[in-house]
Short mmCIF file of C-alpha atoms and ligand atoms in Angstrom, two decimals:
data_model
loop_
_atom_site.label_atom_id
_atom_site.label_comp_id
_atom_site.label_asym_id
_atom_site.label_seq_id
_atom_site.Cartn_x
_atom_site.Cartn_y
_atom_site.Cartn_z
CA UNK A 851 0.38 15.77 21.66
CA UNK A 852 4.16 15.53 22.13
CA UNK A 853 3.42 13.62 25.37
CA UNK A 854 1.65 10.93 23.43
CA UNK A 855 4.39 10.59 20.86
CA UNK A 856 6.94 10.44 23.65
CA UNK A 857 4.94 7.75 25.40
CA UNK A 858 4.72 5.71 22.22
CA UNK A 859 8.41 6.12 21.47
CA UNK A 860 9.43 5.17 25.00
CA UNK A 861 7.21 2.12 24.98
CA UNK A 862 8.55 0.73 21.70
CA UNK A 863 11.75 2.60 20.90
CA UNK A 864 12.68 0.43 17.91
CA UNK A 865 9.45 0.97 15.95
CA UNK A 866 10.62 4.03 13.99
CA UNK A 867 8.31 3.62 10.99
CA UNK A 868 5.36 3.42 13.38
CA UNK A 869 6.47 6.61 15.17
CA UNK A 870 6.82 8.33 11.80
CA UNK A 871 3.29 7.39 10.73
CA UNK A 872 1.79 8.38 14.09
CA UNK A 873 3.64 11.69 14.14
CA UNK A 874 2.24 12.69 10.75
CA UNK A 875 -1.34 11.95 11.80
CA UNK A 876 -0.97 13.68 15.17
CA UNK A 877 0.33 16.85 13.53
CA UNK A 878 -2.58 16.89 11.08
CA UNK A 879 -5.36 16.28 13.59
CA UNK A 880 -4.28 18.89 16.14
CA UNK A 881 -6.88 21.43 14.92
CA UNK A 882 -9.59 18.76 15.17
CA UNK A 883 -8.74 18.12 18.80
CA UNK A 884 -8.62 21.84 19.52
CA UNK A 885 -12.10 22.22 18.09
CA UNK A 886 -13.48 19.10 19.82
CA UNK A 887 -12.24 18.95 23.43
CA UNK A 888 -14.39 15.85 24.08
CA UNK A 889 -11.94 13.86 21.94
CA UNK A 890 -9.12 14.67 24.36
CA UNK A 891 -11.27 13.76 27.36
CA UNK A 892 -12.06 10.42 25.72
CA UNK A 893 -8.31 9.76 25.23
CA UNK A 894 -8.89 9.03 21.55
CA UNK A 895 -5.25 9.49 20.59
CA UNK A 896 -4.03 7.06 23.23
CA UNK A 897 -6.65 4.55 22.10
CA UNK A 898 -6.26 4.89 18.34
CA UNK A 899 -2.47 4.44 18.47
CA UNK A 900 -2.67 1.19 20.46
CA UNK A 901 -3.55 -1.94 18.43
CA UNK A 902 -6.66 -3.79 19.56
CA UNK A 903 -4.69 -7.02 19.21
CA UNK A 904 -1.20 -8.09 18.14
CA UNK A 905 -0.55 -11.68 17.09
CA UNK A 906 3.02 -12.93 16.64
CA UNK A 907 3.81 -16.52 15.84
CA UNK A 908 6.43 -19.01 14.75
CA UNK A 909 6.26 -20.33 11.18
CA UNK A 910 8.20 -23.57 10.68
CA UNK A 911 8.58 -25.11 7.23
CA UNK A 912 10.94 -27.32 5.30
CA UNK A 913 12.86 -26.10 2.24
CA UNK A 914 13.69 -28.12 -0.89
CA UNK A 915 17.03 -29.20 0.62
CA UNK A 916 15.09 -30.67 3.57
CA UNK A 917 16.45 -27.99 5.90
CA UNK A 918 14.06 -26.74 8.55
CA UNK A 919 13.40 -23.00 8.36
CA UNK A 920 11.89 -20.79 11.04
CA UNK A 921 10.24 -17.46 10.24
CA UNK A 922 8.20 -15.05 12.25
CA UNK A 923 4.54 -14.30 11.43
CA UNK A 924 2.58 -11.18 12.40
CA UNK A 925 -0.98 -9.89 12.32
CA UNK A 926 -1.75 -6.51 13.85
CA UNK A 927 -5.50 -5.97 14.34
CA UNK A 928 -5.38 -2.24 14.78
CA UNK A 929 -8.92 -0.90 14.83
CA UNK A 930 -12.37 -2.41 14.20
CA UNK A 931 -14.54 0.63 14.96
CA UNK A 932 -16.04 0.85 11.47
CA UNK A 933 -15.81 -2.75 10.25
CA UNK A 934 -13.82 -6.00 10.31
CA UNK A 935 -10.04 -5.64 10.27
CA UNK A 936 -8.86 -5.37 6.68
CA UNK A 937 -5.38 -5.03 5.23
CA UNK A 938 -2.69 -6.93 3.38
CA UNK A 939 0.04 -9.41 4.22
CA UNK A 940 3.65 -8.56 3.38
CA UNK A 941 6.35 -11.21 2.89
CA UNK A 942 9.74 -9.50 2.85
CA UNK A 943 12.95 -10.00 4.88
CA UNK A 944 12.67 -6.44 6.28
CA UNK A 945 9.33 -7.17 7.99
CA UNK A 946 9.21 -6.62 11.74
CA UNK A 947 6.56 -5.57 14.23
CA UNK A 948 7.25 -1.84 13.78
CA UNK A 949 6.71 -2.03 10.02
CA UNK A 950 3.50 -4.03 10.37
CA UNK A 951 2.21 -1.60 13.02
CA UNK A 952 2.90 1.41 10.80
CA UNK A 953 1.13 -0.27 7.89
CA UNK A 954 -1.84 -1.26 10.10
CA UNK A 955 -2.10 2.28 11.49
CA UNK A 956 -2.11 3.82 7.99
CA UNK A 957 -4.67 1.25 6.92
CA UNK A 958 -7.18 2.44 9.55
CA UNK A 959 -7.39 5.93 8.00
CA UNK A 960 -7.17 4.69 4.43
CA UNK A 961 -10.04 2.25 4.91
CA UNK A 962 -12.07 4.96 6.59
CA UNK A 963 -11.62 7.18 3.51
CA UNK A 964 -12.90 4.51 1.10
CA UNK A 965 -16.52 5.05 2.25
CA UNK A 966 -16.76 1.27 2.89
CA UNK A 967 -17.18 -0.51 6.25
CA UNK A 968 -13.67 -1.77 6.93
CA UNK A 969 -11.47 -1.53 10.01
CA UNK A 970 -7.69 -1.61 9.75
CA UNK A 971 -5.13 -4.39 10.10
CA UNK A 972 -1.94 -5.65 8.50
CA UNK A 973 0.24 -8.72 8.72
CA UNK A 974 3.10 -10.59 7.18
CA UNK A 975 6.37 -12.34 7.73
CA UNK A 976 10.11 -11.90 7.35
CA UNK A 977 9.96 -14.79 4.85
CA UNK A 978 11.62 -13.91 1.52
CA UNK A 979 9.74 -15.45 -1.42
CA UNK A 980 12.47 -14.32 -3.85
CA UNK A 981 14.36 -17.29 -5.30
CA UNK A 982 12.10 -19.87 -3.60
CA UNK A 983 10.46 -22.67 -5.56
CA UNK A 984 6.66 -22.79 -5.84
CA UNK A 985 6.63 -25.76 -3.44
CA UNK A 986 8.67 -23.85 -0.87
CA UNK A 987 6.30 -20.89 -1.12
CA UNK A 988 3.35 -23.29 -0.76
CA UNK A 989 4.78 -25.01 2.31
CA UNK A 990 5.54 -21.64 3.91
CA UNK A 991 2.02 -20.30 3.19
CA UNK A 992 0.42 -23.45 4.59
CA UNK A 993 2.43 -23.24 7.79
CA UNK A 994 1.68 -19.49 8.11
CA UNK A 995 -2.06 -20.12 7.70
CA UNK A 996 -1.82 -23.04 10.16
CA UNK A 997 -1.69 -20.38 12.87
CA UNK A 998 -3.38 -17.37 11.27
CA UNK A 999 -6.64 -19.20 10.47
CA UNK A 1000 -7.82 -19.11 14.08
CA UNK A 1001 -7.65 -15.31 14.19
CA UNK A 1002 -9.34 -14.36 10.90
CA UNK A 1003 -12.72 -14.81 9.21
CA UNK A 1004 -15.01 -13.02 6.73
CA UNK A 1005 -16.62 -10.97 9.53
CA UNK A 1006 -13.52 -10.68 11.75
CA UNK A 1007 -10.38 -10.01 9.76
CA UNK A 1008 -9.88 -10.27 6.00
CA UNK A 1009 -6.23 -10.21 4.81
CA UNK A 1010 -5.06 -9.55 1.24
CA UNK A 1011 -1.75 -9.15 -0.65
CA UNK A 1012 1.06 -6.61 -0.34
CA UNK A 1013 4.79 -6.76 -1.16
CA UNK A 1014 5.73 -10.39 -1.86
CA UNK A 1015 2.15 -11.61 -1.65
CA UNK A 1016 0.39 -11.89 -5.00
CA UNK A 1017 -2.07 -14.27 -6.65
CA UNK A 1018 0.14 -17.34 -6.07
CA UNK A 1019 0.49 -16.76 -2.32
CA UNK A 1020 -3.19 -15.82 -1.86
CA UNK A 1021 -4.10 -19.13 -3.57
CA UNK A 1022 -1.98 -21.24 -1.20
CA UNK A 1023 -3.17 -19.28 1.86
CA UNK A 1024 -6.83 -19.62 0.86
CA UNK A 1025 -6.45 -23.35 0.12
CA UNK A 1026 -5.11 -24.00 3.62
CA UNK A 1027 -7.73 -21.83 5.31
CA UNK A 1028 -10.48 -23.71 3.47
CA UNK A 1029 -9.06 -27.06 4.51
CA UNK A 1030 -8.63 -26.13 8.17
CA UNK A 1031 -12.03 -24.47 8.55
CA UNK A 1032 -13.90 -26.69 6.11
CA UNK A 1033 -15.67 -23.65 4.70
CA UNK A 1034 -15.50 -21.63 1.49
CA UNK A 1035 -15.80 -17.97 2.48
CA UNK A 1036 -14.48 -14.58 1.45
CA UNK A 1037 -11.74 -14.63 4.07
CA UNK A 1038 -9.01 -13.28 1.80
CA UNK A 1039 -9.24 -10.79 -1.04
CA UNK A 1040 -7.14 -10.74 -4.19
CA UNK A 1041 -8.38 -14.25 -4.99
CA UNK A 1042 -8.21 -15.58 -8.53
CA UNK A 1043 -11.20 -14.84 -10.72
CA UNK A 1044 -12.56 -18.35 -11.03
CA UNK A 1045 -12.79 -18.96 -7.28
CA UNK A 1046 -14.18 -15.78 -5.77
CA UNK A 1047 -11.91 -12.97 -6.90
CA UNK A 1048 -13.16 -9.66 -8.23
CA UNK A 1049 -12.47 -8.25 -11.64
CA UNK A 1050 -10.20 -5.15 -11.41
CA UNK A 1051 -8.73 -6.17 -8.02
CA UNK A 1052 -5.22 -6.73 -9.46
CA UNK A 1053 -5.43 -3.39 -11.27
CA UNK A 1054 -7.15 -1.46 -8.48
CA UNK A 1055 -4.26 0.10 -6.52
CA UNK A 1056 -2.41 1.34 -9.59
CA UNK A 1057 -5.55 2.46 -11.43
CA UNK A 1058 -6.86 4.17 -8.30
CA UNK A 1059 -3.61 6.07 -7.80
CA UNK A 1060 -3.78 7.41 -11.34
CA UNK A 1061 -7.50 8.23 -11.01
CA UNK A 1062 -6.63 10.23 -7.91
CA UNK A 1063 -3.83 12.03 -9.76
CA UNK A 1064 -6.23 12.80 -12.61
CA UNK A 1065 -8.70 14.27 -10.10
CA UNK A 1066 -5.99 16.51 -8.62
CA UNK A 1067 -5.02 17.67 -12.11
CA UNK A 1068 -8.65 18.25 -13.10
CA UNK A 1069 -9.14 20.42 -10.00
CA UNK A 1070 -6.23 22.51 -11.33
CA UNK A 1071 -7.71 22.57 -14.89
CA UNK A 1072 -5.11 20.14 -16.23
CA UNK A 1073 -4.94 16.51 -17.36
CA UNK A 1074 -2.43 13.68 -17.69
CA UNK A 1075 -2.44 13.95 -21.48
CA UNK A 1076 1.14 14.45 -22.68
CA UNK A 1077 2.63 14.45 -19.17
CA UNK A 1078 5.90 12.60 -18.49
CA UNK A 1079 5.94 10.40 -15.40
CA UNK A 1080 8.54 8.75 -13.16
CA UNK A 1081 7.32 5.47 -11.65
CA UNK A 1082 9.28 3.38 -9.14
CA UNK A 1083 8.80 -0.34 -8.45
CA UNK A 1084 7.91 -2.97 -11.03
CA UNK A 1085 5.41 -5.01 -9.03
CA UNK A 1086 1.64 -5.04 -8.91
CA UNK A 1087 1.09 -1.37 -8.11
CA UNK A 1088 3.74 -0.03 -10.51
CA UNK A 1089 2.53 -2.15 -13.45
CA UNK A 1090 -1.08 -0.99 -13.30
CA UNK A 1091 -0.04 2.59 -12.60
CA UNK A 1092 1.87 2.53 -15.89
CA UNK A 1093 -1.11 0.92 -17.66
CA UNK A 1094 -3.50 3.66 -16.55
CA UNK A 1095 -1.00 6.46 -17.25
CA UNK A 1096 -0.78 5.10 -20.81
CA UNK A 1097 -4.57 4.96 -21.16
CA UNK A 1098 -4.88 8.57 -20.01
CA UNK A 1099 -2.29 9.78 -22.51
CA UNK A 1100 0.75 10.12 -20.24
CA UNK A 1101 4.24 8.77 -20.84
CA UNK A 1102 6.14 6.68 -18.25
CA UNK A 1103 9.93 6.95 -18.32
CA UNK A 1104 11.11 4.71 -15.44
CA UNK A 1105 10.55 1.47 -13.53
CA UNK A 1106 12.70 -0.09 -10.81
CA UNK A 1107 13.27 -2.92 -8.38
CA UNK A 1108 15.47 -3.08 -5.31
CA UNK A 1109 18.61 -3.57 -7.48
CA UNK A 1110 18.25 -0.67 -9.93
CA UNK A 1111 16.06 1.25 -12.35
CA UNK A 1112 15.52 1.63 -16.08
CA UNK A 1113 15.08 4.95 -17.88
CA UNK A 1114 13.35 4.75 -21.26
CA UNK A 1115 13.21 8.12 -22.95
CA UNK A 1116 10.86 6.78 -25.64
CA UNK A 1117 8.34 5.83 -22.96
CA UNK A 1118 7.02 2.46 -21.78
CA UNK A 1119 4.31 1.61 -24.31
CA UNK A 1120 1.74 -1.19 -24.25
CA UNK A 1121 4.07 -3.76 -25.80
CA UNK A 1122 6.91 -2.95 -23.39
CA UNK A 1123 4.54 -3.07 -20.43
CA UNK A 1124 3.28 -6.51 -21.47
CA UNK A 1125 6.89 -7.62 -21.62
CA UNK A 1126 7.55 -6.26 -18.10
CA UNK A 1127 4.43 -8.02 -16.78
CA UNK A 1128 5.64 -11.31 -18.19
CA UNK A 1129 9.14 -10.69 -16.80
CA UNK A 1130 7.96 -9.87 -13.29
CA UNK A 1131 4.82 -11.98 -12.86
CA UNK A 1132 5.71 -15.17 -14.74
CA UNK A 1133 9.49 -15.39 -15.12
CA UNK A 1134 10.06 -13.52 -11.81
CA UNK A 1135 13.10 -11.82 -13.38
CA UNK A 1136 14.91 -8.54 -12.64
CA UNK A 1137 14.23 -5.13 -14.23
CA UNK A 1138 17.81 -4.91 -15.54
CA UNK A 1139 16.77 -7.44 -18.24
CA UNK A 1140 14.67 -4.65 -19.82
CA UNK A 1141 17.70 -3.14 -21.55
CA UNK A 1142 18.58 -6.47 -23.21
CA UNK A 1143 15.10 -6.40 -24.78
CA UNK A 1144 14.98 -2.61 -25.35
CA UNK A 1145 18.60 -1.45 -25.82
CA UNK A 1146 17.66 2.22 -26.29
CA UNK A 1147 16.83 2.35 -22.57
CA UNK A 1148 19.42 2.76 -19.82
CA UNK A 1149 19.83 0.74 -16.60
CA UNK A 1150 21.38 2.17 -13.43
CA UNK A 1151 22.16 0.18 -10.30
CA UNK A 1152 20.81 1.73 -7.10
CA UNK A 1153 23.50 1.57 -4.47
CA UNK A 1154 22.29 1.19 -0.92
CA UNK A 1155 24.83 3.64 0.56
CA UNK A 1156 23.76 6.52 -1.74
CA UNK A 1157 22.22 9.57 -0.13
CA UNK A 1158 19.82 9.99 -3.04
CA UNK A 1159 18.02 7.80 -5.58
CA UNK A 1160 18.94 8.75 -9.19
CA UNK A 1161 15.51 7.58 -10.39
CA UNK A 1162 14.03 10.77 -8.93
CA UNK A 1163 16.63 12.97 -10.65
CA UNK A 1164 15.13 13.23 -14.15
CA UNK A 1165 13.07 15.92 -15.84
CA UNK A 1166 9.38 14.99 -15.65
CA UNK A 1167 5.92 16.36 -14.82
CA UNK A 1168 4.67 13.74 -12.35
CA UNK A 1169 6.07 11.13 -9.96
CA UNK A 1170 4.40 7.92 -8.79
CA UNK A 1171 6.44 6.14 -6.08
CA UNK A 1172 5.13 2.56 -6.13
CA UNK A 1173 7.86 0.47 -4.43
CA UNK A 1174 8.22 0.85 -0.67
CA UNK A 1175 8.33 3.13 2.39
CA UNK A 1176 10.80 6.03 2.66
CA UNK A 1177 12.05 5.66 -0.91
CA UNK A 1178 11.98 9.46 -1.41
CA UNK A 1179 14.16 11.39 1.01
CA UNK A 1180 14.69 15.14 1.35
CA UNK A 1181 17.31 15.26 -1.39
CA UNK A 1182 15.16 13.20 -3.77
CA UNK A 1183 12.21 15.51 -3.10
CA UNK A 1184 14.36 18.56 -3.87
CA UNK A 1185 15.58 16.86 -7.06
CA UNK A 1186 11.99 16.24 -8.11
CA UNK A 1187 11.09 19.89 -7.54
CA UNK A 1188 14.24 21.09 -9.37
CA UNK A 1189 13.39 18.84 -12.33
CA UNK A 1190 9.96 20.39 -12.75
CA UNK A 1191 7.78 17.70 -11.18
CA UNK A 1192 4.48 19.28 -10.09
CA UNK A 1193 2.52 16.23 -8.97
CA UNK A 1194 3.41 13.33 -6.66
CA UNK A 1195 0.84 10.55 -6.12
CA UNK A 1196 1.88 7.75 -3.79
CA UNK A 1197 1.04 4.22 -4.94
CA UNK A 1198 3.25 2.83 -2.15
CA UNK A 1199 2.62 3.27 1.57
CA UNK A 1200 4.56 6.18 3.13
CA UNK A 1201 7.21 6.31 0.36
CA UNK A 1202 8.18 9.89 1.27
CA UNK A 1203 10.07 10.78 4.44
CA UNK A 1204 8.61 13.62 6.57
CA UNK A 1205 11.32 15.99 5.25
CA UNK A 1206 10.36 15.09 1.68
CA UNK A 1207 6.68 15.72 2.42
CA UNK A 1208 7.55 19.18 3.80
CA UNK A 1209 9.34 20.02 0.56
CA UNK A 1210 6.30 18.97 -1.50
CA UNK A 1211 3.94 20.99 0.68
CA UNK A 1212 6.21 24.06 0.87
CA UNK A 1213 6.61 24.06 -2.92
CA UNK A 1214 2.84 23.69 -3.37
CA UNK A 1215 3.05 20.49 -5.40
CA UNK A 1216 -0.12 18.50 -5.98
CA UNK A 1217 0.87 15.89 -3.42
CA UNK A 1218 -1.35 12.88 -2.63
CA UNK A 1219 -0.30 10.79 0.38
CA UNK A 1220 -0.56 7.00 0.03
CA UNK A 1221 -3.45 6.63 2.42
CA UNK A 1222 -5.62 8.61 -0.01
CA UNK A 1223 -4.01 7.88 -3.40
CA UNK A 1224 -3.56 4.12 -3.06
CA UNK A 1225 -6.86 3.42 -1.29
CA UNK A 1226 -8.32 1.99 -4.51
CA UNK A 1227 -6.74 -1.40 -3.78
CA UNK A 1228 -8.47 -1.90 -0.48
CA UNK A 1229 -11.64 -0.31 -1.86
CA UNK A 1230 -11.92 -3.01 -4.53
CA UNK A 1231 -11.06 -5.58 -1.85
CA UNK A 1232 -14.14 -4.24 -0.06
CA UNK A 1233 -16.10 -4.71 -3.28
CA UNK A 1234 -14.74 -8.28 -3.52
CA UNK A 1235 -16.07 -8.92 0.01
CA UNK A 1236 -19.47 -7.52 -0.99
CA UNK A 1237 -19.61 -9.74 -4.10
CA UNK A 1238 -18.57 -12.81 -2.05
CA UNK A 1239 -21.34 -12.14 0.48
CA UNK A 1240 -23.91 -11.91 -2.31
CA UNK A 1241 -22.35 -14.83 -4.22
CA UNK A 1242 -22.34 -12.62 -7.28
CA UNK A 1243 -19.73 -11.26 -9.64
CA UNK A 1244 -19.99 -7.78 -11.06
CA UNK A 1245 -18.74 -7.09 -14.60
CA UNK A 1246 -15.45 -5.29 -15.16
CA UNK A 1247 -17.10 -1.99 -16.11
CA UNK A 1248 -19.17 -1.98 -12.94
CA UNK A 1249 -16.19 -2.54 -10.61
CA UNK A 1250 -14.05 -0.03 -12.51
CA UNK A 1251 -16.91 2.51 -12.41
CA UNK A 1252 -17.26 2.03 -8.65
CA UNK A 1253 -13.48 2.35 -8.18
CA UNK A 1254 -13.43 5.59 -10.16
CA UNK A 1255 -16.36 6.94 -8.16
CA UNK A 1256 -14.70 6.01 -4.83
CA UNK A 1257 -11.43 7.74 -5.83
CA UNK A 1258 -13.43 10.84 -6.81
CA UNK A 1259 -15.19 10.78 -3.43
CA UNK A 1260 -11.90 10.36 -1.53
CA UNK A 1261 -10.44 13.29 -3.45
CA UNK A 1262 -13.39 15.49 -2.60
CA UNK A 1263 -13.44 14.36 1.03
CA UNK A 1264 -9.75 15.28 1.42
CA UNK A 1265 -10.23 18.69 -0.20
CA UNK A 1266 -13.34 19.46 1.87
CA UNK A 1267 -11.62 18.48 5.15
CA UNK A 1268 -8.51 20.49 4.30
CA UNK A 1269 -10.68 23.53 3.67
CA UNK A 1270 -12.82 23.05 6.76
CA UNK A 1271 -9.70 23.04 8.93
CA UNK A 1272 -8.01 26.02 7.28
CA UNK A 1273 -5.43 24.31 5.04
CA UNK A 1274 -7.06 24.34 1.59
CA UNK A 1275 -5.37 22.10 -0.96
CA UNK A 1276 -3.31 20.24 1.65
CA UNK A 1277 -4.19 16.60 0.87
CA UNK A 1278 -2.08 15.31 3.81
CA UNK A 1279 -4.11 17.27 6.33
CA UNK A 1280 -7.35 16.47 4.49
CA UNK A 1281 -6.77 12.71 4.34
CA UNK A 1282 -5.66 12.43 7.96
CA UNK A 1283 -8.46 14.58 9.32
CA UNK A 1284 -11.29 12.97 7.33
CA UNK A 1285 -10.05 9.44 8.02
CA UNK A 1286 -9.58 10.20 11.71
CA UNK A 1287 -12.92 11.89 12.43
CA UNK A 1288 -15.00 9.01 11.06
CA UNK A 1289 -13.13 6.35 13.07
CA UNK A 1290 -13.02 8.38 16.27
CA UNK A 1291 -16.74 9.14 16.17
CA UNK A 1292 -17.45 5.42 15.77
CA UNK A 1293 -15.15 4.65 18.72
CA UNK A 1294 -16.99 7.17 20.88
CA UNK A 1295 -20.37 5.68 19.91
CA UNK A 1296 -19.19 2.23 20.95
CA UNK A 1297 -17.88 3.10 24.41
CA UNK A 1298 -14.75 1.90 26.15
CA UNK A 1299 -14.01 -1.38 24.40
P1 LIG B 1525 5.15 -6.14 -5.20
O1 LIG B 1525 5.80 -7.15 -4.34
O2 LIG B 1525 4.27 -6.59 -6.30
O3 LIG B 1525 6.24 -5.15 -5.83
C1 LIG B 1525 7.10 -4.42 -5.02
C2 LIG B 1525 8.09 -3.67 -5.90
O4 LIG B 1525 8.81 -2.76 -5.08
C3 LIG B 1525 9.12 -4.60 -6.52
O5 LIG B 1525 9.53 -4.05 -7.74
C4 LIG B 1525 10.24 -4.57 -5.48
O6 LIG B 1525 11.53 -4.88 -6.00
C5 LIG B 1525 10.20 -3.12 -5.04
N1 LIG B 1525 10.70 -3.04 -3.67
C6 LIG B 1525 10.25 -3.71 -2.58
N2 LIG B 1525 10.97 -3.41 -1.50
C7 LIG B 1525 11.92 -2.55 -1.91
C8 LIG B 1525 12.98 -1.87 -1.27
N3 LIG B 1525 13.21 -2.05 0.04
N4 LIG B 1525 13.73 -1.04 -2.02
C9 LIG B 1525 13.50 -0.85 -3.35
N5 LIG B 1525 12.51 -1.49 -4.02
C10 LIG B 1525 11.74 -2.31 -3.31
O7 LIG B 1525 4.35 -5.19 -4.17
P2 LIG B 1525 3.16 -4.17 -4.49
O8 LIG B 1525 3.32 -3.59 -5.84
O9 LIG B 1525 1.91 -4.85 -4.12
O10 LIG B 1525 3.40 -3.06 -3.37
C11 LIG B 1525 4.19 -1.89 -3.59
C12 LIG B 1525 3.84 -0.82 -2.58
O11 LIG B 1525 2.44 -0.50 -2.69
C13 LIG B 1525 4.06 -1.18 -1.10
O12 LIG B 1525 4.41 0.00 -0.41
C14 LIG B 1525 2.67 -1.63 -0.65
O13 LIG B 1525 2.50 -1.52 0.75
C15 LIG B 1525 1.81 -0.63 -1.41
N6 LIG B 1525 0.42 -0.99 -1.60
C16 LIG B 1525 0.07 -2.16 -2.24
C17 LIG B 1525 -1.25 -2.47 -2.43
C18 LIG B 1525 -1.68 -3.66 -3.22
O14 LIG B 1525 -2.88 -3.77 -3.50
N7 LIG B 1525 -0.81 -4.54 -3.63
C19 LIG B 1525 -2.33 -1.63 -1.87
C20 LIG B 1525 -1.85 -0.38 -1.29
C21 LIG B 1525 -0.53 -0.11 -1.16
P3 LIG B 1525 12.21 -6.30 -5.66
O15 LIG B 1525 11.53 -7.27 -6.55
O16 LIG B 1525 13.65 -6.11 -5.96
O17 LIG B 1525 11.96 -6.55 -4.20
#
C-alpha cells in the first residue's frame, strides 16, 4: 500500500492534492484488499490510480482590450468501468493537473455511489472568470470547446459545472459544441431549462448535502429542526444548502467568499437568501456587501496567512463547508469540536485536511465526506442525461423525489459498508469501500483494458 503511494508521489511529486485523495482511499480500502487477495493480483490499485486518459491543451482567446491571452485547458478521463466519464469543469486560477486529477479520482467513487451508470472525469482551466465581461467569458469558452469537443460526447464523456462554471459558461460551451458537431445532444449537464436542462439540477448538490445530513441525524434520532449551521462559500452549492437548511427548520449563521465571511446571528432567512442569490448570480458582487444591506450582521476579512479560519470558530450544531478543498485544517476542526458542532457534511470536494478528518472521526462527529454528501449534484446530472436520452422532462417533484431517494440509498450504502468492514458509523470508510468495490468489480469483469 505504501509502495503504491510512494510510486505515485515519485512519479508526480507536485500533485499533492491528488496524493492526499489517493492516500485517504488507500487507507480505507485496506481491509477490502486483505479480504480479497485477487484484487491485489489484478493490480487494481495501480490501475485505478492511473487516469485512462489525460488531455491538456492550449486555449487562446482575445480580451476586450484586444490583448491575446493564453490559458491551459485540462480534461482527465479517470475511469470508465461503470459508464461514460462524468464530472465537472472548474475555471479558477489555482487549477493545475494535480487538482484536476484529485477531483477526477474523487469523482470515480462518488459516481459509483450514486447508483447510476457514470464513470469519473474532471476538467477545467486556470482561466479566471472573475471580473471578465460576458463577451470575454464567451470567447474563452468557445476557444476551450474548440479543442474539448473532439474528446467528449453523450456516450463518451459528459462535463458539467464546478467552481467558476455556472449556467452562463455551460450555455457558451454547449453553443460551441453544437456548432462544431452539428448535433444537439446531452453532452453537457447543468443546461438551462428551456434547452435540455433538468429541473432541480442547480439545487441538487446543496439539497443533496442537506438530505444526507438529515439522514445522518435521523439515524441518531435527531433532526435539523432548530439546529444552528455554519456554511462556507456563497456560490451554487452554498446557496442551495442554505435554502434546504431553512426548509428543514435549521438556521444558517454564515456565508463566505475567498475575501471574507459574514456572521448573521439572526440567521439567513428566505429574503436574505434571495438577496444573496441576486448579489452572487446576477450582480456577481462580493459577500462583504451583505452588511451594507443587513447591518446587524458582521463581516470579517479572511487573511491568507492565518493558521485558522475564523468562520469555523463560532458556536453551532452543524457545519457545511461548501467553498473549496482543504478549507478546514486541524485547528479549524478542533475549533468546531470545541464550539459544540456535532455534524459536518461536505458540500465541497475534500474541504477537510486529513488531520481535520481524524479529529472528526476521533471525536465521533457525524461526518459525511464530500464524495458521499455532495453526490446529489452528479446524481441529478445523471438524471438530466436520462431525460435527454428519452427527450422528456420530468416534473420538479419527480426529480427531487429521485434525488432524495438516491441520497437515502447512498447513506445506507455507506453505513452498510462501514459495518461490513468493522468500522460501524465511519462514513469515510463506508463511502470509499462501497464506491471502490463496485468500480473494481466492473474493471475485473472487463479485463485488462
Ligand atoms: P461556485 O463557483 O458557484 O462558488 C464557489 C464559492 O467558493 C465562492 O463563494 C468562492 O468565492 C468560494 N471559493 C472558491 N475558491 C475559494 C478559495 N480558494 N478560498 C475560499 N473560497 C473560495 O462553485 P460551486 O458552489 O459549484 O462549488 C463549490 C464546491 O463544491 C467546490 O469544492 C466544488 O468542487 C464542489 N462541488 C460542486 C458541485 C456542483 O454541482 N456545482 C458538485 C459537487 C461538488 P470567490 O467568489 O471569492 O471565489
